[in-house]
Each structure stands twice: as structure tokens, then as C-alpha cells.
């Protein structure tokens, strides 16, 4: 699911769509793809909207690690339900997984698939105590309410991962902008087999704001966290191999320096992320900043997107 606007991450998402934000040089969406490849998934469909050309440029040749990647552009944003319907020609005929483009997690997806198949569900949602919301009412392996449509108090949040049977396509009107949440809520009332599984183990990050983007870098370094499915031996790559950092400069805290960056003499980077090609001038001091690609920055900056 890559078609969001990323409004809470502006102006960063004016340069890159949220799923392509780098996490220690690795684009966010590649964690999801690696996670699914590790599970045995063989092909992918990604919906796009804003900055769709960035996805095309990244997935050169329409593949990732030898697996087909089909990009479906939405000129008009269709939201989660409409996005699924728009991908029907690629997904119809077998169960499929949806994976949000703004999460980073290592939860056990095999449990999600097994729950879906063993319970013969129409849909199975990954549930979690995220601390963000509790809109899903989960009782005895069934989701019985969403957002209190039927007056049942929720006790879990949707973890933005789900397994679906193709029967969902008949319930979504074509070409309509619609979330799948009201569709599932109505299906519950029509005796749909809407299941769930609580997956509180492992780490789960929702990267929807600059503070969450910075915090995930800090957590990765401080906790030495690396998902088992990540194949790159040099990740997390705190400083890209092609970056040029003057010997008198300091790179402190959870800072990350991207490819082809240059950091000048006596410059200080503190909990700061540089995207590829950023240039930091002599004696500049950046604290909790994010410098976008190919920007030239000089001076003193705190808590700024540059």
C-alpha cells in the first residue's frame, strides 16, 4: 500500500513518497518486501499516487531481488479499499496479503497466514496493542466490531497487515474512493468470517511523522535491532561508503549520512539524517535535523527539515 500522501511528514514527502524514505540507507518499502520474500511471497503489487515516478525509478526493470513488482498508479487517490479493488487483475484467484507502506516490523507473518487458513476466514487482520488506537473489538478469534459500529468496545489496533480471500473484490465498488474499514464493518453484520490474530511480539514502528522517523533510527542503533529477514550484511549503514566527511567533523547520536554526501570541516551532526547528496558547510551545527537530497546547508539548525 504505497499511495498515501504522507501529509504529517511534509516537507519530506515533497521529495520522496513515504515508502521510499531511507532508514540507514535502506528505503522503507524494501523492509516490507524483504519480510514477504522471507515468508515465500513471489510477486508484488504496489499502488502509487504522489511522486509515482520515484517508484518507477527505484524499481528499474519492474523487479526487486528478482521478484516481479507491478506498479499501479492512481491518478485519483482511491484509499485502501479502492486501492485493493484497483489491483484485482493482479490479485484475483488466490489469497493475498496487504502490507502498509509506512510500517517497519519484524512480527511473525507466518502466524497470520496460518490463522487465516486454519480458521477458513474471509479476511484475517494482524492486531496489536500499538498505543495508537483500540478500534478493533476482538473476541474468541473473531473481529466482532470495528469503530463501535455495533456498539462493542474495541480492545486492539489494526497493525496494518492482513490476509484476504478474493471474495473481497465483490464487496468493493469499482473506481470508488473508499476505505476497507467500513466494508469490513458491514461484512461483520453480514456474517462474514472476519478473523484476527494478536501479534504483540517483535517490533512494530509506524513511521508517520518526523519524530517517529528520527526515533526509529535511534532505536535501531541503541537496541542493535536488525530484522532477521534483512539480507544486507552492512545494514544499518550509518555512513554511506561514498560519503565524504572531513576528519574534523563530528557525527553524533543516531545520525545517518547518505550516499555522496559531503560534511565540511568542524561541522557537527547530532541526531541528524542526511539524504543522498546533501552538502553540509564548514562549522555548521545540525541537531535533530533531516536534510533532503542534494540540499546545501550552512549554519546552526535545530529540529528542522531542510
PDB file of C-alpha atoms in Angstrom:
ATOM      1  CA  UNK A   1       0.000   0.000   0.000  1.00  0.00           C
ATOM      2  CA  UNK A   2       2.143   2.899  -1.270  1.00  0.00           C
ATOM      3  CA  UNK A   3      -0.328   5.569  -2.396  1.00  0.00           C
ATOM      4  CA  UNK A   4      -0.615   7.684   0.752  1.00  0.00           C
ATOM      5  CA  UNK A   5       0.071  11.402   0.770  1.00  0.00           C
ATOM      6  CA  UNK A   6       2.338  11.447   3.837  1.00  0.00           C
ATOM      7  CA  UNK A   7       0.925  14.777   4.979  1.00  0.00           C
ATOM      8  CA  UNK A   8       2.356  14.541   8.524  1.00  0.00           C
ATOM      9  CA  UNK A   9       5.837  14.090   7.055  1.00  0.00           C
ATOM     10  CA  UNK A  10       5.806  17.218   4.900  1.00  0.00           C
ATOM     11  CA  UNK A  11       8.013  18.713   3.556  1.00  0.00           C
ATOM     12  CA  UNK A  12       9.984  15.444   3.434  1.00  0.00           C
ATOM     13  CA  UNK A  13       7.293  13.765   1.341  1.00  0.00           C
ATOM     14  CA  UNK A  14       7.525  16.592  -1.140  1.00  0.00           C
ATOM     15  CA  UNK A  15      10.784  14.965  -2.259  1.00  0.00           C
ATOM     16  CA  UNK A  16      10.092  11.275  -1.726  1.00  0.00           C
ATOM     17  CA  UNK A  17       6.953   9.192  -1.198  1.00  0.00           C
ATOM     18  CA  UNK A  18       6.880   7.868   2.357  1.00  0.00           C
ATOM     19  CA  UNK A  19       7.616   4.228   1.408  1.00  0.00           C
ATOM     20  CA  UNK A  20      10.927   5.314  -0.118  1.00  0.00           C
ATOM     21  CA  UNK A  21      12.244   7.227   2.905  1.00  0.00           C
ATOM     22  CA  UNK A  22      15.735   5.904   3.710  1.00  0.00           C
ATOM     23  CA  UNK A  23      16.393   4.108   7.011  1.00  0.00           C
ATOM     24  CA  UNK A  24      20.174   3.974   7.328  1.00  0.00           C
ATOM     25  CA  UNK A  25      20.412   4.000   3.515  1.00  0.00           C
ATOM     26  CA  UNK A  26      17.699   1.344   3.015  1.00  0.00           C
ATOM     27  CA  UNK A  27      14.308   2.509   1.619  1.00  0.00           C
ATOM     28  CA  UNK A  28      11.427   1.800   3.985  1.00  0.00           C
ATOM     29  CA  UNK A  29       9.434  -0.255   1.465  1.00  0.00           C
ATOM     30  CA  UNK A  30      12.282  -2.721   0.994  1.00  0.00           C
ATOM     31  CA  UNK A  31      11.863  -3.918   4.581  1.00  0.00           C
ATOM     32  CA  UNK A  32       8.287  -4.942   3.753  1.00  0.00           C
ATOM     33  CA  UNK A  33       9.377  -6.662   0.539  1.00  0.00           C
ATOM     34  CA  UNK A  34      12.233  -8.488   2.275  1.00  0.00           C
ATOM     35  CA  UNK A  35       9.837  -9.544   5.046  1.00  0.00           C
ATOM     36  CA  UNK A  36       7.441 -11.007   2.476  1.00  0.00           C
ATOM     37  CA  UNK A  37      10.166 -12.646   0.395  1.00  0.00           C
ATOM     38  CA  UNK A  38      11.419 -14.335   3.559  1.00  0.00           C
ATOM     39  CA  UNK A  39       7.868 -15.657   4.003  1.00  0.00           C
ATOM     40  CA  UNK A  40       7.831 -17.102   0.487  1.00  0.00           C
ATOM     41  CA  UNK A  41       5.890 -14.409  -1.385  1.00  0.00           C
ATOM     42  CA  UNK A  42       6.972 -14.386  -5.030  1.00  0.00           C
ATOM     43  CA  UNK A  43       5.418 -11.273  -6.600  1.00  0.00           C
ATOM     44  CA  UNK A  44       4.215  -7.834  -5.548  1.00  0.00           C
ATOM     45  CA  UNK A  45       1.724  -5.150  -6.470  1.00  0.00           C
ATOM     46  CA  UNK A  46       2.314  -1.594  -5.239  1.00  0.00           C
ATOM     47  CA  UNK A  47      -0.234   1.186  -5.686  1.00  0.00           C
ATOM     48  CA  UNK A  48       1.146   4.680  -6.194  1.00  0.00           C
ATOM     49  CA  UNK A  49      -0.210   8.211  -6.305  1.00  0.00           C
ATOM     50  CA  UNK A  50       2.049  11.094  -5.350  1.00  0.00           C
ATOM     51  CA  UNK A  51       5.565  11.089  -6.849  1.00  0.00           C
ATOM     52  CA  UNK A  52       4.816   7.863  -8.689  1.00  0.00           C
ATOM     53  CA  UNK A  53       7.890   8.344 -10.872  1.00  0.00           C
ATOM     54  CA  UNK A  54      10.105   7.778  -7.820  1.00  0.00           C
ATOM     55  CA  UNK A  55       8.764   4.222  -7.564  1.00  0.00           C
ATOM     56  CA  UNK A  56       9.359   3.669 -11.276  1.00  0.00           C
ATOM     57  CA  UNK A  57      12.936   4.887 -10.928  1.00  0.00           C
ATOM     58  CA  UNK A  58      13.591   2.707  -7.892  1.00  0.00           C
ATOM     59  CA  UNK A  59      12.077  -0.491  -9.295  1.00  0.00           C
ATOM     60  CA  UNK A  60      14.055  -0.370 -12.527  1.00  0.00           C
ATOM     61  CA  UNK A  61      13.038  -3.257 -14.736  1.00  0.00           C
ATOM     62  CA  UNK A  62       9.931  -3.905 -12.659  1.00  0.00           C
ATOM     63  CA  UNK A  63      11.644  -6.232 -10.197  1.00  0.00           C
ATOM     64  CA  UNK A  64      13.055  -6.375  -6.684  1.00  0.00           C
ATOM     65  CA  UNK A  65      15.609  -9.052  -5.830  1.00  0.00           C
ATOM     66  CA  UNK A  66      14.461 -10.966  -8.887  1.00  0.00           C
ATOM     67  CA  UNK A  67      10.762 -10.836  -7.960  1.00  0.00           C
ATOM     68  CA  UNK A  68       8.189  -9.103 -10.196  1.00  0.00           C
ATOM     69  CA  UNK A  69       6.903  -5.741  -8.938  1.00  0.00           C
ATOM     70  CA  UNK A  70       3.778  -4.375 -10.594  1.00  0.00           C
ATOM     71  CA  UNK A  71       3.152  -0.659 -10.065  1.00  0.00           C
ATOM     72  CA  UNK A  72      -0.434   0.566 -10.332  1.00  0.00           C
ATOM     73  CA  UNK A  73      -0.779   4.332 -10.482  1.00  0.00           C
ATOM     74  CA  UNK A  74      -3.861   6.020  -9.049  1.00  0.00           C
ATOM     75  CA  UNK A  75      -4.274   9.470 -10.639  1.00  0.00           C
ATOM     76  CA  UNK A  76      -7.082  10.000  -8.143  1.00  0.00           C
ATOM     77  CA  UNK A  77      -6.427   8.565  -4.702  1.00  0.00           C
ATOM     78  CA  UNK A  78      -8.671   5.547  -4.069  1.00  0.00           C
ATOM     79  CA  UNK A  79      -7.814   4.866  -0.373  1.00  0.00           C
ATOM     80  CA  UNK A  80      -7.305   1.368   0.973  1.00  0.00           C
ATOM     81  CA  UNK A  81     -10.484  -0.327  -0.280  1.00  0.00           C
ATOM     82  CA  UNK A  82     -10.427   1.290  -3.690  1.00  0.00           C
ATOM     83  CA  UNK A  83      -6.733   0.533  -3.991  1.00  0.00           C
ATOM     84  CA  UNK A  84      -7.336  -3.172  -3.400  1.00  0.00           C
ATOM     85  CA  UNK A  85     -10.147  -3.218  -5.974  1.00  0.00           C
ATOM     86  CA  UNK A  86      -7.935  -1.430  -8.491  1.00  0.00           C
ATOM     87  CA  UNK A  87      -5.362  -4.231  -8.164  1.00  0.00           C
ATOM     88  CA  UNK A  88      -7.902  -7.008  -8.748  1.00  0.00           C
ATOM     89  CA  UNK A  89      -6.465  -8.106 -12.092  1.00  0.00           C
ATOM     90  CA  UNK A  90      -3.166  -8.933 -10.362  1.00  0.00           C
ATOM     91  CA  UNK A  91      -4.614 -10.437  -7.175  1.00  0.00           C
ATOM     92  CA  UNK A  92      -7.808 -12.263  -8.140  1.00  0.00           C
ATOM     93  CA  UNK A  93      -7.800 -16.042  -7.825  1.00  0.00           C
ATOM     94  CA  UNK A  94      -5.839 -16.642  -4.628  1.00  0.00           C
ATOM     95  CA  UNK A  95      -5.452 -15.233  -1.113  1.00  0.00           C
ATOM     96  CA  UNK A  96      -3.158 -12.218  -0.866  1.00  0.00           C
ATOM     97  CA  UNK A  97      -1.502 -10.072   1.794  1.00  0.00           C
ATOM     98  CA  UNK A  98      -1.762  -6.321   2.220  1.00  0.00           C
ATOM     99  CA  UNK A  99       1.157  -4.570   3.919  1.00  0.00           C
ATOM    100  CA  UNK A 100       1.131  -0.864   4.705  1.00  0.00           C
ATOM    101  CA  UNK A 101       3.911   1.189   3.161  1.00  0.00           C
ATOM    102  CA  UNK A 102       4.573   3.214   6.325  1.00  0.00           C
ATOM    103  CA  UNK A 103       5.353   0.475   8.856  1.00  0.00           C
ATOM    104  CA  UNK A 104       8.587  -1.260   9.791  1.00  0.00           C
ATOM    105  CA  UNK A 105       8.186  -4.515  11.680  1.00  0.00           C
ATOM    106  CA  UNK A 106       9.542  -7.986  12.262  1.00  0.00           C
ATOM    107  CA  UNK A 107       6.348  -9.615  13.564  1.00  0.00           C
ATOM    108  CA  UNK A 108       5.763 -13.253  12.618  1.00  0.00           C
ATOM    109  CA  UNK A 109       3.679 -13.180   9.456  1.00  0.00           C
ATOM    110  CA  UNK A 110       3.589 -16.980   9.258  1.00  0.00           C
ATOM    111  CA  UNK A 111       1.245 -16.957  12.255  1.00  0.00           C
ATOM    112  CA  UNK A 112      -1.060 -14.562  10.401  1.00  0.00           C
ATOM    113  CA  UNK A 113      -1.244 -16.816   7.344  1.00  0.00           C
ATOM    114  CA  UNK A 114      -1.766 -19.978   9.380  1.00  0.00           C
ATOM    115  CA  UNK A 115      -4.589 -18.351  11.342  1.00  0.00           C
ATOM    116  CA  UNK A 116      -6.276 -17.299   8.112  1.00  0.00           C
ATOM    117  CA  UNK A 117      -6.120 -20.754   6.557  1.00  0.00           C
ATOM    118  CA  UNK A 118      -6.921 -22.808   9.646  1.00  0.00           C
ATOM    119  CA  UNK A 119      -9.994 -20.720  10.516  1.00  0.00           C
ATOM    120  CA  UNK A 120     -11.160 -20.562   6.894  1.00  0.00           C
ATOM    121  CA  UNK A 121     -11.550 -16.798   7.231  1.00  0.00           C
ATOM    122  CA  UNK A 122     -12.611 -14.364   4.558  1.00  0.00           C
ATOM    123  CA  UNK A 123     -10.168 -11.806   5.973  1.00  0.00           C
ATOM    124  CA  UNK A 124      -7.659 -12.021   8.819  1.00  0.00           C
ATOM    125  CA  UNK A 125      -6.208  -8.878  10.372  1.00  0.00           C
ATOM    126  CA  UNK A 126      -2.976  -8.637  12.324  1.00  0.00           C
ATOM    127  CA  UNK A 127      -3.844  -6.997  15.643  1.00  0.00           C
ATOM    128  CA  UNK A 128      -1.606  -5.321  18.156  1.00  0.00           C
ATOM    129  CA  UNK A 129      -1.568  -3.113  21.217  1.00  0.00           C
ATOM    130  CA  UNK A 130       0.150  -0.241  19.417  1.00  0.00           C
ATOM    131  CA  UNK A 131      -0.731   2.508  21.852  1.00  0.00           C
ATOM    132  CA  UNK A 132      -2.231   4.467  18.964  1.00  0.00           C
ATOM    133  CA  UNK A 133      -5.825   3.174  18.878  1.00  0.00           C
ATOM    134  CA  UNK A 134      -8.134   0.384  20.075  1.00  0.00           C
ATOM    135  CA  UNK A 135     -10.880   0.428  17.465  1.00  0.00           C
ATOM    136  CA  UNK A 136     -10.980  -3.333  16.782  1.00  0.00           C
ATOM    137  CA  UNK A 137     -13.223  -5.451  19.020  1.00  0.00           C
ATOM    138  CA  UNK A 138     -11.692  -8.940  19.072  1.00  0.00           C
ATOM    139  CA  UNK A 139     -13.461 -11.815  20.808  1.00  0.00           C
ATOM    140  CA  UNK A 140     -12.862 -15.595  20.527  1.00  0.00           C
ATOM    141  CA  UNK A 141     -10.749 -15.412  17.379  1.00  0.00           C
ATOM    142  CA  UNK A 142     -13.296 -13.180  15.606  1.00  0.00           C
ATOM    143  CA  UNK A 143     -13.460  -9.467  14.960  1.00  0.00           C
ATOM    144  CA  UNK A 144     -16.955  -8.569  16.114  1.00  0.00           C
ATOM    145  CA  UNK A 145     -16.863  -4.803  15.649  1.00  0.00           C
ATOM    146  CA  UNK A 146     -14.830  -2.006  14.129  1.00  0.00           C
ATOM    147  CA  UNK A 147     -15.039   1.568  15.421  1.00  0.00           C
ATOM    148  CA  UNK A 148     -18.126   0.592  17.511  1.00  0.00           C
ATOM    149  CA  UNK A 149     -20.454   0.232  14.526  1.00  0.00           C
ATOM    150  CA  UNK A 150     -22.366  -2.352  16.573  1.00  0.00           C
ATOM    151  CA  UNK A 151     -21.674  -0.803  19.980  1.00  0.00           C
ATOM    152  CA  UNK A 152     -18.891  -3.188  21.028  1.00  0.00           C
ATOM    153  CA  UNK A 153     -15.869  -1.568  22.661  1.00  0.00           C
ATOM    154  CA  UNK A 154     -12.590  -2.200  20.879  1.00  0.00           C
ATOM    155  CA  UNK A 155      -9.535  -3.676  22.547  1.00  0.00           C
ATOM    156  CA  UNK A 156      -6.869  -3.819  19.809  1.00  0.00           C
ATOM    157  CA  UNK A 157      -5.455  -1.764  16.969  1.00  0.00           C
ATOM    158  CA  UNK A 158      -5.060  -2.921  13.377  1.00  0.00           C
ATOM    159  CA  UNK A 159      -1.353  -3.492  12.738  1.00  0.00           C
ATOM    160  CA  UNK A 160      -1.701  -2.625   9.005  1.00  0.00           C
ATOM    161  CA  UNK A 161      -1.148  -6.200   7.828  1.00  0.00           C
ATOM    162  CA  UNK A 162      -3.885  -8.545   6.618  1.00  0.00           C
ATOM    163  CA  UNK A 163      -4.618 -11.676   4.592  1.00  0.00           C
ATOM    164  CA  UNK A 164      -7.600 -11.572   2.212  1.00  0.00           C
ATOM    165  CA  UNK A 165      -9.557 -14.031   0.134  1.00  0.00           C
ATOM    166  CA  UNK A 166     -10.501 -12.870  -3.379  1.00  0.00           C
ATOM    167  CA  UNK A 167     -14.138 -12.726  -2.255  1.00  0.00           C
ATOM    168  CA  UNK A 168     -13.348  -9.185  -1.016  1.00  0.00           C
ATOM    169  CA  UNK A 169     -13.439  -7.918  -4.617  1.00  0.00           C
ATOM    170  CA  UNK A 170     -17.184  -8.432  -4.971  1.00  0.00           C
ATOM    171  CA  UNK A 171     -17.752  -6.173  -1.956  1.00  0.00           C
ATOM    172  CA  UNK A 172     -15.800  -3.138  -3.212  1.00  0.00           C
ATOM    173  CA  UNK A 173     -17.376  -0.933  -5.878  1.00  0.00           C
ATOM    174  CA  UNK A 174     -15.024  -0.272  -8.836  1.00  0.00           C
ATOM    175  CA  UNK A 175     -13.406   3.118  -9.258  1.00  0.00           C
ATOM    176  CA  UNK A 176     -14.618   4.409  -5.906  1.00  0.00           C
ATOM    177  CA  UNK A 177     -12.539   6.142  -3.264  1.00  0.00           C
ATOM    178  CA  UNK A 178     -13.267   4.122  -0.159  1.00  0.00           C
ATOM    179  CA  UNK A 179     -11.506   2.704   2.890  1.00  0.00           C
ATOM    180  CA  UNK A 180     -11.809  -1.022   3.525  1.00  0.00           C
ATOM    181  CA  UNK A 181     -12.768  -0.337   7.168  1.00  0.00           C
ATOM    182  CA  UNK A 182     -16.496   0.350   6.513  1.00  0.00           C
ATOM    183  CA  UNK A 183     -16.549  -2.568   4.070  1.00  0.00           C
ATOM    184  CA  UNK A 184     -15.280  -4.933   6.778  1.00  0.00           C
ATOM    185  CA  UNK A 185     -17.656  -3.442   9.331  1.00  0.00           C
ATOM    186  CA  UNK A 186     -20.625  -4.116   7.039  1.00  0.00           C
ATOM    187  CA  UNK A 187     -19.331  -7.616   6.285  1.00  0.00           C
ATOM    188  CA  UNK A 188     -19.279  -8.401  10.018  1.00  0.00           C
ATOM    189  CA  UNK A 189     -23.018  -7.659  10.085  1.00  0.00           C
ATOM    190  CA  UNK A 190     -23.499  -9.952   7.100  1.00  0.00           C
ATOM    191  CA  UNK A 191     -21.869 -12.944   8.792  1.00  0.00           C
ATOM    192  CA  UNK A 192     -18.506 -12.505   7.125  1.00  0.00           C
ATOM    193  CA  UNK A 193     -15.703 -14.569   8.631  1.00  0.00           C
ATOM    194  CA  UNK A 194     -13.546 -11.641   9.744  1.00  0.00           C
ATOM    195  CA  UNK A 195     -10.766 -13.019  11.910  1.00  0.00           C
ATOM    196  CA  UNK A 196      -7.706 -11.707  13.619  1.00  0.00           C
ATOM    197  CA  UNK A 197      -4.607 -12.697  15.493  1.00  0.00           C
ATOM    198  CA  UNK A 198      -2.802 -10.720  18.174  1.00  0.00           C
ATOM    199  CA  UNK A 199       0.852 -10.247  17.241  1.00  0.00           C
ATOM    200  CA  UNK A 200       2.359  -8.271  20.105  1.00  0.00           C
ATOM    201  CA  UNK A 201       5.759  -9.933  19.818  1.00  0.00           C
ATOM    202  CA  UNK A 202       8.548  -8.326  17.835  1.00  0.00           C
ATOM    203  CA  UNK A 203       8.974  -4.667  16.981  1.00  0.00           C
ATOM    204  CA  UNK A 204       6.451  -2.525  15.106  1.00  0.00           C
ATOM    205  CA  UNK A 205       7.051   1.060  14.040  1.00  0.00           C
ATOM    206  CA  UNK A 206       4.518   3.368  12.429  1.00  0.00           C
ATOM    207  CA  UNK A 207       6.589   5.965  10.591  1.00  0.00           C
ATOM    208  CA  UNK A 208       4.097   8.755  10.041  1.00  0.00           C
ATOM    209  CA  UNK A 209       5.861  11.807  11.494  1.00  0.00           C
ATOM    210  CA  UNK A 210       9.358  13.269  11.631  1.00  0.00           C
ATOM    211  CA  UNK A 211       9.655  12.367  15.321  1.00  0.00           C
ATOM    212  CA  UNK A 212       8.831   8.726  14.541  1.00  0.00           C
ATOM    213  CA  UNK A 213      11.277   8.793  11.636  1.00  0.00           C
ATOM    214  CA  UNK A 214      14.074  10.037  13.898  1.00  0.00           C
ATOM    215  CA  UNK A 215      13.103   7.688  16.721  1.00  0.00           C
ATOM    216  CA  UNK A 216      13.312   4.567  14.582  1.00  0.00           C
ATOM    217  CA  UNK A 217      16.920   5.431  13.767  1.00  0.00           C
ATOM    218  CA  UNK A 218      17.684   5.866  17.451  1.00  0.00           C
ATOM    219  CA  UNK A 219      16.026   2.572  18.367  1.00  0.00           C
ATOM    220  CA  UNK A 220      17.904   0.661  15.673  1.00  0.00           C
ATOM    221  CA  UNK A 221      21.253   1.906  16.955  1.00  0.00           C
ATOM    222  CA  UNK A 222      20.600   1.828  20.704  1.00  0.00           C
ATOM    223  CA  UNK A 223      18.975  -1.607  20.676  1.00  0.00           C
ATOM    224  CA  UNK A 224      21.127  -3.042  17.884  1.00  0.00           C
ATOM    225  CA  UNK A 225      17.870  -4.024  16.176  1.00  0.00           C
ATOM    226  CA  UNK A 226      18.014  -5.706  12.798  1.00  0.00           C
ATOM    227  CA  UNK A 227      15.147  -7.812  11.417  1.00  0.00           C
ATOM    228  CA  UNK A 228      16.236 -11.352  10.649  1.00  0.00           C
ATOM    229  CA  UNK A 229      14.877 -11.021   7.094  1.00  0.00           C
ATOM    230  CA  UNK A 230      17.245  -8.162   6.158  1.00  0.00           C
ATOM    231  CA  UNK A 231      19.879  -9.678   3.883  1.00  0.00           C
ATOM    232  CA  UNK A 232      22.311  -6.741   3.648  1.00  0.00           C
ATOM    233  CA  UNK A 233      25.282  -7.625   5.855  1.00  0.00           C
ATOM    234  CA  UNK A 234      26.353  -3.979   6.222  1.00  0.00           C
ATOM    235  CA  UNK A 235      22.942  -2.707   7.424  1.00  0.00           C
ATOM    236  CA  UNK A 236      22.432  -0.498   9.353  1.00  0.00           C
ATOM    237  CA  UNK A 237      24.839   1.564   7.289  1.00  0.00           C
ATOM    238  CA  UNK A 238      25.291   4.651   9.417  1.00  0.00           C
ATOM    239  CA  UNK A 239      27.636   6.380   6.979  1.00  0.00           C
ATOM    240  CA  UNK A 240      27.407   5.546   3.292  1.00  0.00           C
ATOM    241  CA  UNK A 241      30.628   4.376   1.686  1.00  0.00           C
ATOM    242  CA  UNK A 242      30.599   7.196  -0.861  1.00  0.00           C
ATOM    243  CA  UNK A 243      30.087   9.950   1.748  1.00  0.00           C
ATOM    244  CA  UNK A 244      32.947  12.364   2.371  1.00  0.00           C
ATOM    245  CA  UNK A 245      33.313  13.543   5.970  1.00  0.00           C
ATOM    246  CA  UNK A 246      36.110  15.869   6.972  1.00  0.00           C
ATOM    247  CA  UNK A 247      38.285  14.391   9.763  1.00  0.00           C
ATOM    248  CA  UNK A 248      37.476  17.382  11.981  1.00  0.00           C
ATOM    249  CA  UNK A 249      33.700  16.913  11.630  1.00  0.00           C
ATOM    250  CA  UNK A 250      31.642  15.043  14.231  1.00  0.00           C
ATOM    251  CA  UNK A 251      28.771  12.629  13.567  1.00  0.00           C
ATOM    252  CA  UNK A 252      26.959  12.042  16.853  1.00  0.00           C
ATOM    253  CA  UNK A 253      23.953  10.184  18.248  1.00  0.00           C
ATOM    254  CA  UNK A 254      21.612   8.474  15.798  1.00  0.00           C
ATOM    255  CA  UNK A 255      22.876  10.439  12.789  1.00  0.00           C
ATOM    256  CA  UNK A 256      22.957   8.890   9.329  1.00  0.00           C
ATOM    257  CA  UNK A 257      24.909  10.179   6.329  1.00  0.00           C
ATOM    258  CA  UNK A 258      23.689   9.153   2.875  1.00  0.00           C
ATOM    259  CA  UNK A 259      25.424   8.383  -0.392  1.00  0.00           C
ATOM    260  CA  UNK A 260      27.563  11.118  -1.975  1.00  0.00           C
ATOM    261  CA  UNK A 261      27.088  13.475   0.986  1.00  0.00           C
ATOM    262  CA  UNK A 262      29.825  15.919   1.985  1.00  0.00           C
ATOM    263  CA  UNK A 263      30.328  17.167   5.526  1.00  0.00           C
ATOM    264  CA  UNK A 264      32.748  20.074   5.877  1.00  0.00           C
ATOM    265  CA  UNK A 265      35.438  20.940   8.377  1.00  0.00           C
ATOM    266  CA  UNK A 266      34.424  21.279  12.039  1.00  0.00           C
ATOM    267  CA  UNK A 267      30.778  20.555  11.204  1.00  0.00           C
ATOM    268  CA  UNK A 268      28.691  18.760  13.832  1.00  0.00           C
ATOM    269  CA  UNK A 269      25.770  16.437  13.103  1.00  0.00           C
ATOM    270  CA  UNK A 270      23.762  15.452  16.170  1.00  0.00           C
ATOM    271  CA  UNK A 271      20.806  13.062  15.753  1.00  0.00           C
ATOM    272  CA  UNK A 272      20.605  14.270  12.162  1.00  0.00           C
ATOM    273  CA  UNK A 273      19.829  12.418   8.941  1.00  0.00           C
ATOM    274  CA  UNK A 274      21.340  13.388   5.603  1.00  0.00           C
ATOM    275  CA  UNK A 275      19.705  12.086   2.457  1.00  0.00           C
ATOM    276  CA  UNK A 276      21.845  11.333  -0.631  1.00  0.00           C
ATOM    277  CA  UNK A 277      23.900  14.204  -1.976  1.00  0.00           C
ATOM    278  CA  UNK A 278      23.396  16.600   0.949  1.00  0.00           C
ATOM    279  CA  UNK A 279      26.207  19.126   1.469  1.00  0.00           C
ATOM    280  CA  UNK A 280      26.988  20.481   4.948  1.00  0.00           C
ATOM    281  CA  UNK A 281      29.167  23.578   5.120  1.00  0.00           C
ATOM    282  CA  UNK A 282      32.191  24.384   7.276  1.00  0.00           C
ATOM    283  CA  UNK A 283      31.390  24.764  11.021  1.00  0.00           C
ATOM    284  CA  UNK A 284      27.701  24.089  10.606  1.00  0.00           C
ATOM    285  CA  UNK A 285      25.898  22.513  13.572  1.00  0.00           C
ATOM    286  CA  UNK A 286      22.733  20.500  12.975  1.00  0.00           C
ATOM    287  CA  UNK A 287      20.738  18.971  15.823  1.00  0.00           C
ATOM    288  CA  UNK A 288      17.702  16.702  15.212  1.00  0.00           C
ATOM    289  CA  UNK A 289      17.528  17.779  11.582  1.00  0.00           C
ATOM    290  CA  UNK A 290      16.650  15.995   8.359  1.00  0.00           C
ATOM    291  CA  UNK A 291      18.431  17.272   5.255  1.00  0.00           C
ATOM    292  CA  UNK A 292      16.798  16.264   1.986  1.00  0.00           C
ATOM    293  CA  UNK A 293      18.647  15.060  -1.093  1.00  0.00           C
ATOM    294  CA  UNK A 294      21.132  17.392  -2.748  1.00  0.00           C
ATOM    295  CA  UNK A 295      20.442  20.292  -0.351  1.00  0.00           C
ATOM    296  CA  UNK A 296      23.257  22.666   0.671  1.00  0.00           C
ATOM    297  CA  UNK A 297      23.080  23.645   4.334  1.00  0.00           C
ATOM    298  CA  UNK A 298      25.133  26.062   6.396  1.00  0.00           C
ATOM    299  CA  UNK A 299      24.835  27.493   9.899  1.00  0.00           C
ATOM    300  CA  UNK A 300      23.099  26.424  13.113  1.00  0.00           C
ATOM    301  CA  UNK A 301      19.824  24.475  12.876  1.00  0.00           C
ATOM    302  CA  UNK A 302      17.675  22.654  15.442  1.00  0.00           C
ATOM    303  CA  UNK A 303      14.647  20.417  14.786  1.00  0.00           C
ATOM    304  CA  UNK A 304      14.437  21.452  11.155  1.00  0.00           C
ATOM    305  CA  UNK A 305      13.615  19.798   7.853  1.00  0.00           C
ATOM    306  CA  UNK A 306      15.980  21.356   5.372  1.00  0.00           C
TER     307      UNK A 306
END
